[in-house]
Coordinates of C-alpha atoms in Angstrom, one line a residue:
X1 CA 0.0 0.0 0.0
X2 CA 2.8 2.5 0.9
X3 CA 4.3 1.9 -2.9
X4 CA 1.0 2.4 -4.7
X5 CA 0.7 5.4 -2.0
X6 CA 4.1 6.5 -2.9
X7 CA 3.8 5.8 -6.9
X8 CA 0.7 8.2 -6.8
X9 CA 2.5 10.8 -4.9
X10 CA 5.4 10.8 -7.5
X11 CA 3.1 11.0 -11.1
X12 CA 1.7 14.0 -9.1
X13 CA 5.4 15.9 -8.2
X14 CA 7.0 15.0 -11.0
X15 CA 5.3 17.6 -13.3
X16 CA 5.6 20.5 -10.8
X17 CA 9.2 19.7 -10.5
X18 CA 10.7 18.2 -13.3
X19 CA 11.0 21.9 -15.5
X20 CA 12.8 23.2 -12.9
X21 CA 15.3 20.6 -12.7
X22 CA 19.0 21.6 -14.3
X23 CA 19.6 20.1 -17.8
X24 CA 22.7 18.7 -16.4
X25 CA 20.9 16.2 -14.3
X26 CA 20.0 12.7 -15.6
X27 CA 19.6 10.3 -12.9
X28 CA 15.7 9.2 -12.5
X29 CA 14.2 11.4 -14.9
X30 CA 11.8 10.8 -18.0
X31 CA 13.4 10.7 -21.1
X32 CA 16.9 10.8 -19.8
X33 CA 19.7 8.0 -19.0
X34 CA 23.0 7.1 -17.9
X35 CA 24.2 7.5 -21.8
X36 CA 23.3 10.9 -21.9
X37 CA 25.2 11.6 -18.9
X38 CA 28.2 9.9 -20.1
X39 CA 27.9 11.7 -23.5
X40 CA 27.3 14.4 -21.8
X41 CA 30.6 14.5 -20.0
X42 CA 32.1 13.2 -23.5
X43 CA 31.3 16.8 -24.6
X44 CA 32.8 18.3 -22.5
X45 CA 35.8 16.4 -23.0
X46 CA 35.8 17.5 -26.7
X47 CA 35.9 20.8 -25.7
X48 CA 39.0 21.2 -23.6
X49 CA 38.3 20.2 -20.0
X50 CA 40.4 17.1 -19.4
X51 CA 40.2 17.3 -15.7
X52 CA 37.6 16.0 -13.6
X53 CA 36.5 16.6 -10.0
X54 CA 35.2 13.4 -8.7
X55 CA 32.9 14.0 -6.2
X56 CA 31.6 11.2 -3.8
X57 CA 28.7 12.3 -1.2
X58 CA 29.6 10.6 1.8
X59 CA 26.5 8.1 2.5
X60 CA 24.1 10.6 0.7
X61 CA 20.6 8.9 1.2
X62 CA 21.1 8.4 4.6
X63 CA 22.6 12.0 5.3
X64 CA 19.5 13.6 3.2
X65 CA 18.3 16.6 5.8
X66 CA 14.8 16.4 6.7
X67 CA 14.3 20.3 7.3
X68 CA 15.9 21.6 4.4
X69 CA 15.0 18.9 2.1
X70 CA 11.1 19.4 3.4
X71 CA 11.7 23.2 3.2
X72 CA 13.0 22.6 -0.5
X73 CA 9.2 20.7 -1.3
X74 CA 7.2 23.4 0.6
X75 CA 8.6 25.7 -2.2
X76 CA 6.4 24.6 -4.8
X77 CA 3.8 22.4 -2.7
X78 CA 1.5 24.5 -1.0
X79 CA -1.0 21.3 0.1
X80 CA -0.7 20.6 4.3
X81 CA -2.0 17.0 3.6
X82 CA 0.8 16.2 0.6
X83 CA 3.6 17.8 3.0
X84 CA 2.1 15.6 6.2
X85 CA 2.4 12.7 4.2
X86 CA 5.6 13.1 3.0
X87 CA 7.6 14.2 6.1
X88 CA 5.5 11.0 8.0
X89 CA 7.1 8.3 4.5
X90 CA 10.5 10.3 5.6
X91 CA 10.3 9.6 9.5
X92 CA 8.4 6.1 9.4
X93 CA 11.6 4.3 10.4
X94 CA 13.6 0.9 9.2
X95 CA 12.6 -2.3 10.6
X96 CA 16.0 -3.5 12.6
X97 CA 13.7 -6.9 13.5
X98 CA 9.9 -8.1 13.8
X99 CA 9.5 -6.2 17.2
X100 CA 11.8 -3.1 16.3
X101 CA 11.8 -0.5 13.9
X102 CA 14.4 2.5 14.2
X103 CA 13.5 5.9 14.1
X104 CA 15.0 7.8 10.7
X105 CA 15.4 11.3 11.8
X106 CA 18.4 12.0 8.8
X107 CA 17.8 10.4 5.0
X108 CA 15.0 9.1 2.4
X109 CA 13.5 5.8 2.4
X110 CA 15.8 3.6 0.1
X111 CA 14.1 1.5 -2.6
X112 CA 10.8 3.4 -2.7
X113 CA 9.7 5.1 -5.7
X114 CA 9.4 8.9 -4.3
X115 CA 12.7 8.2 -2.9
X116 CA 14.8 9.3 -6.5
X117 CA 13.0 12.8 -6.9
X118 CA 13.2 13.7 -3.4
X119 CA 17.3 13.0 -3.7
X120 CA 16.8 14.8 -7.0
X121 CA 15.1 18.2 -5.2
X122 CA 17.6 18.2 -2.6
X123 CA 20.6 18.0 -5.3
X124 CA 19.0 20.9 -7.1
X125 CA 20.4 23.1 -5.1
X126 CA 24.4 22.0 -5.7
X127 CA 23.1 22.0 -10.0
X128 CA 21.8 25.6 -9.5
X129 CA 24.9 26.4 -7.6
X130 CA 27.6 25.1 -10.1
X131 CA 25.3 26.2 -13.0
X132 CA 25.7 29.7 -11.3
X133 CA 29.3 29.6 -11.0
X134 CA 29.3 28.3 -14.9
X135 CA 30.9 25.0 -14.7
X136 CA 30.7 22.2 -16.6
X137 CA 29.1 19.2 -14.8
X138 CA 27.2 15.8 -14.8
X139 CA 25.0 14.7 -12.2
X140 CA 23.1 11.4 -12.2
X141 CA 21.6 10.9 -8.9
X142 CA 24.4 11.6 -6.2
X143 CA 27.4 11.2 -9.0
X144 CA 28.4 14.6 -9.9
X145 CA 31.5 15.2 -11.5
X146 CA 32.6 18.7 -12.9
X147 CA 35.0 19.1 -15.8
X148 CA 37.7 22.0 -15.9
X149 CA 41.0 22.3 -17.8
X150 CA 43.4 22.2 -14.9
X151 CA 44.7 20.1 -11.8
X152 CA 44.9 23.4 -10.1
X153 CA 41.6 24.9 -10.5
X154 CA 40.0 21.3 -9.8
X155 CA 41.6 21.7 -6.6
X156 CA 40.1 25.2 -5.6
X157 CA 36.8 23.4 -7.2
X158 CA 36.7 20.5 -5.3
X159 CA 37.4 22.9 -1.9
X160 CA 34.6 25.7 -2.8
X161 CA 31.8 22.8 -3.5
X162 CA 32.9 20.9 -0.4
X163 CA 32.3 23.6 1.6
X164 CA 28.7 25.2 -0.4
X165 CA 27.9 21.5 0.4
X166 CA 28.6 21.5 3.9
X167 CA 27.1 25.1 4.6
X168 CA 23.9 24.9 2.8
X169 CA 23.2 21.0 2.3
X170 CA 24.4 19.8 5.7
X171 CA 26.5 17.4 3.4
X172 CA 30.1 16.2 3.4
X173 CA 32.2 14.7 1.0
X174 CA 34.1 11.5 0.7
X175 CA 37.9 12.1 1.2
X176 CA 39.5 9.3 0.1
X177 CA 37.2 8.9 -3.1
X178 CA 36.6 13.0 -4.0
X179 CA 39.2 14.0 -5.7
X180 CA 40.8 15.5 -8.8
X181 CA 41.6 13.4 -11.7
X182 CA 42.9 13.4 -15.3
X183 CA 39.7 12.1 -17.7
X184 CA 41.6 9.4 -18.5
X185 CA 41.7 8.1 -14.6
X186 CA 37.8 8.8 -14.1
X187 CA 35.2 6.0 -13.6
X188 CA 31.5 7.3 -14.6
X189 CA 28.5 5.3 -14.3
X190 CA 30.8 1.9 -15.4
X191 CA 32.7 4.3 -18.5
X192 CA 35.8 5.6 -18.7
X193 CA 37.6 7.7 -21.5
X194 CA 40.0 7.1 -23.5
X195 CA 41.6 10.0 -25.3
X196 CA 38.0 11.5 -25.8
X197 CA 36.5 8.0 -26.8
X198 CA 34.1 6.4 -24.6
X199 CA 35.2 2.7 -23.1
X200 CA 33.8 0.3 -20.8
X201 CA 35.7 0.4 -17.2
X202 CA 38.4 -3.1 -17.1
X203 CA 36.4 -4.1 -13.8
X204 CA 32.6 -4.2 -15.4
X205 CA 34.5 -6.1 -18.9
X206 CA 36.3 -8.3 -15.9
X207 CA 32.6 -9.1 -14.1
X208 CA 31.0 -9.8 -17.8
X209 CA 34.0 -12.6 -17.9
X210 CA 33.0 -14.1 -14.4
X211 CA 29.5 -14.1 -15.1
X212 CA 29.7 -15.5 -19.0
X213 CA 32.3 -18.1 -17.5
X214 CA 29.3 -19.0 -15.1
X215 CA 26.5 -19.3 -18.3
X216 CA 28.9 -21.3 -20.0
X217 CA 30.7 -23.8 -17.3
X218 CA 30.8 -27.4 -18.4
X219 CA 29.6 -28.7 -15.1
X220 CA 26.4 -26.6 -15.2
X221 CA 23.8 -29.7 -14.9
X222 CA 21.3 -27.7 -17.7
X223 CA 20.2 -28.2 -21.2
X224 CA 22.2 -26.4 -23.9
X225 CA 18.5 -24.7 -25.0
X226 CA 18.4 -23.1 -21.4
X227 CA 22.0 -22.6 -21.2
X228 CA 21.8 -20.3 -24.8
X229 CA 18.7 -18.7 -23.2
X230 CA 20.2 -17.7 -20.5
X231 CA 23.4 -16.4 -22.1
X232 CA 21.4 -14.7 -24.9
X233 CA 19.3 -12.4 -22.0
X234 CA 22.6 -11.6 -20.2
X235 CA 24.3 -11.0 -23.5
X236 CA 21.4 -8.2 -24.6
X237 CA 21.1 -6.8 -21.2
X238 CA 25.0 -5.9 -20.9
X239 CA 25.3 -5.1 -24.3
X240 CA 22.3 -2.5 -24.2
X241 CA 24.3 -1.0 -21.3
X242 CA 27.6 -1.1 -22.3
X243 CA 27.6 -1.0 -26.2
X244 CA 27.8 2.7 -26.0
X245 CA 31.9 2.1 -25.4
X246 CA 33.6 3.3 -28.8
X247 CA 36.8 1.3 -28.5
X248 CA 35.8 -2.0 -31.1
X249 CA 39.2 -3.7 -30.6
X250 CA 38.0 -6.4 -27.8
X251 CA 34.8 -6.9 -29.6
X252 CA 35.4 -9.4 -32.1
X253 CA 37.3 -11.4 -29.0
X254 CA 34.5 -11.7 -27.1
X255 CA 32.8 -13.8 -29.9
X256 CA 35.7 -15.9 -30.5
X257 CA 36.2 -16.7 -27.0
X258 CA 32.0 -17.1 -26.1
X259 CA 32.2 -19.6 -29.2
X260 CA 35.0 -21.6 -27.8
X261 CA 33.3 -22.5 -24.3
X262 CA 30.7 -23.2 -25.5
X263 CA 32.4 -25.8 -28.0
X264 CA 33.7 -27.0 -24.8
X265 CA 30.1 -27.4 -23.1
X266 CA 28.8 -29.1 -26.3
X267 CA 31.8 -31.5 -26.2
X268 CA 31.5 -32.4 -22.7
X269 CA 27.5 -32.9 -23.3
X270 CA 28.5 -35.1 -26.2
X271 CA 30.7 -37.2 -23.6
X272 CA 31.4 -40.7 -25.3
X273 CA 34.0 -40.8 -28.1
X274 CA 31.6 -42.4 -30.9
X275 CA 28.9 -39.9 -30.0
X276 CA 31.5 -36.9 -30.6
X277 CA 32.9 -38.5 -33.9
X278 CA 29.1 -39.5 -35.1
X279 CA 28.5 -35.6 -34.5
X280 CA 31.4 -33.9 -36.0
X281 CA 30.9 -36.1 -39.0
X282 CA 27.3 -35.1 -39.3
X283 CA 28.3 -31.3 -38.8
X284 CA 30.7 -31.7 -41.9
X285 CA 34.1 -32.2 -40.2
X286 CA 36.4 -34.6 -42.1
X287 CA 36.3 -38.3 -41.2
X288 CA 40.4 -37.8 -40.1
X289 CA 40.0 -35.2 -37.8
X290 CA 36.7 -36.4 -36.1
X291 CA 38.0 -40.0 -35.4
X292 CA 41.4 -38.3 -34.0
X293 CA 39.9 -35.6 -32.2
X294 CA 36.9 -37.7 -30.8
X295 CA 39.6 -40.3 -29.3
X296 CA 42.0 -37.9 -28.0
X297 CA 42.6 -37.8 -24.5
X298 CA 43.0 -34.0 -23.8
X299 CA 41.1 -31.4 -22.0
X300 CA 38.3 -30.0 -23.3
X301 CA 39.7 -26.4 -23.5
X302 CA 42.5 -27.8 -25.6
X303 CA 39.7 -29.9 -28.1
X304 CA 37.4 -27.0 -28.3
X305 CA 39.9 -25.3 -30.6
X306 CA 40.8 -28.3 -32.8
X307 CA 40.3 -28.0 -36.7
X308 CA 37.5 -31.1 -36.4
X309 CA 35.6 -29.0 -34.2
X310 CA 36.0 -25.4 -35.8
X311 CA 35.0 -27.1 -38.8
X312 CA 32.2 -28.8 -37.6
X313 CA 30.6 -26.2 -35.0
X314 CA 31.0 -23.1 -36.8
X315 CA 30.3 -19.9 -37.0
X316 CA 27.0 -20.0 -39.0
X317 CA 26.3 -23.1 -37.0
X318 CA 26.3 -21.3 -34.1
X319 CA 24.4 -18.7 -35.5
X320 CA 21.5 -20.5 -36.7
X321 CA 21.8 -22.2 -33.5
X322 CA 20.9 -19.0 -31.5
X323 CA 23.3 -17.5 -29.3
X324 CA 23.7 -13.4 -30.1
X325 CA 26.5 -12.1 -31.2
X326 CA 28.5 -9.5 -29.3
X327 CA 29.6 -7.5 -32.4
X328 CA 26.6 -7.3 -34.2
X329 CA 24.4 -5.9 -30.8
X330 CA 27.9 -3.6 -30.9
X331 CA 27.1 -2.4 -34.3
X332 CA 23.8 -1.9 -34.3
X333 CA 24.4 0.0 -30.7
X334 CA 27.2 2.5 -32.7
X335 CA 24.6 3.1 -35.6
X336 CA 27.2 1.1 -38.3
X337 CA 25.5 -0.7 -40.8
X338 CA 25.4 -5.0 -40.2
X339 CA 28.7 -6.6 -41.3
X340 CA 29.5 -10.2 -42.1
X341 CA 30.6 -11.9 -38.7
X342 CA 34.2 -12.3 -38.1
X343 CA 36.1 -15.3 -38.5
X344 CA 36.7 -17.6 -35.6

């Protein structure tokens, strides 16, 4: 009841707020997304301003003031009832246990949906305040960084916004993680830049590893239909995210080495050595190669990049078989027209 209560609260807000909101803000908002931000800040880039002040709210949505940020609402909400009701969702505490719940007297409810334009209005005041001062930002949600062309005026940046944010928001600032940065060395939203092209960060390409090493692991006790299912969700779903990185080089990789597990799974589902030389022969391998391959005694990472088994599962085998290919979701994501898949 409190979500449907909350949901009808924030169709109602969100007009009366949302023109008033600065350009430069993108999390939770119609019609906006991570990628704008991102390309957002890759304009900037263009432009000149290769040095970025990371800023990292310390524990934002539980330090969100409940004076100032209800103040900030009763600005442009004259209703008693709508204010009661919102400063009762912000104090109604977290349940520690069955028998306890703990006052909140500091932050928003997490994970309810009037939650993101509450942290929005609050925020509003630091985008006003840097769009006042005229520098060139990025907020989504409590990620803010600001873009200016030197270490040294980052520093007296990162300083003057620490301070607004403690004087007027009640807010302080990360020290370890705030600070100033080349573009090169800044992580936004799971991006990074390169030169002034955008590229995935190596720690979200190093969790798509783990997680594809997961779909395809050999000792996975599921069909191969559920296994490419599977694979072909978390395939899109990443992709959809992350195929706004510009950098092609690993792309065609990917492929290759998504191909060659799951080689591996089919040859370890194939198990006995006249079933794997009955298939490779029926997949067009040569009768040669699919006796010596199907008798051979070595691993199945080794097999899975044998010339019986590259000539029998192949490319076009695998995809009329069903699993999505990395590079063409790449270049369909870039806009290029579709290309002939690459060779294993």
């Amino acid at each position: 009841m409190d979500r449907v209560i909350q949901q009808a609260l924030l169709q109602i807000l969100t007009p009366v707020f949302e023109p008033c909101f600065s350009d430069f803000s993108f999390g939770f908002r119609p019609g906006r997304s991570a990628h704008d931000a991102v390309r957002q800040m890759q304009q900037y880039v263009r432009e000149g301003y290769r040095v970025v002040v990371d800023l990292d709210i310390e524990k934002f949505f539980d330090n969100v003031d409940h004076d100032i940020l209800m103040s900030l609402v009763a600005r442009r909400v004259r209703d008693k009832a709508i204010l009661k009701l919102i400063g009762r969702y912000l104090r109604s505490g977290v349940a520690v246990s069955r028998c306890e719940i703990r006052p909140t007297l500091m932050g928003t409810p997490q994970g309810g949906p009037l939650s993101p334009l509450l942290a929005n209005i609050f925020l509003d005041v630091l985008d006003k305040e840097l769009e006042r001062r005229g520098h060139r930002f990025v907020r989504y949600a409590d990620d803010v960084v600001i873009l200016v062309r030197s270490q040294r005026a980052g520093e007296r940046v990162l300083e003057s916004t620490k301070r607004f944010l403690s004087k007027h928001l009640r807010l302080s600032l990360n020290e370890k993680k705030s600070r100033v940065v080349p573009c090169d060395s800044c992580k936004f939203l799971g991006f990074a830049f390169r030169g002034t092209k955008i590229v995935w960060q190596d720690s979200a390409h190093t969790r798509f590893k783990c997680r594809i090493k997961k779909l395809t692991g050999r000792s996975w006790g599921v069909s191969m239909e559920y296994r490419l299912k599977k694979l072909n969700e978390f395939l899109r779903g990443w992709m959809n995210y992350y195929g706004l990185s510009q950098h092609y080089r690993p792309i065609p990789g990917i492929d290759q080495w998504i191909r060659r597990r799951l080689r591996k799974c089919f040859w370890k589902q194939w198990r006995r050595p006249p079933t794997r030389i009955r298939n490779l022969l029926q997949l067009g391998a040569s009768k040669l190669h699919a006796i010596r391959t199907g008798l051979s005694s070595k691993g199945y990472w080794h097999l899975s990049r044998t010339l019986a088994t590259q000539s029998g599962m192949t490319n076009q085998w695998f995809k009329e078989l069903g699993p999505v290919s990395v590079r063409d979701i790449w270049l369909k994501e870039q806009g290029y027209a579709k290309t002939e898949p690459a060779p294993s």
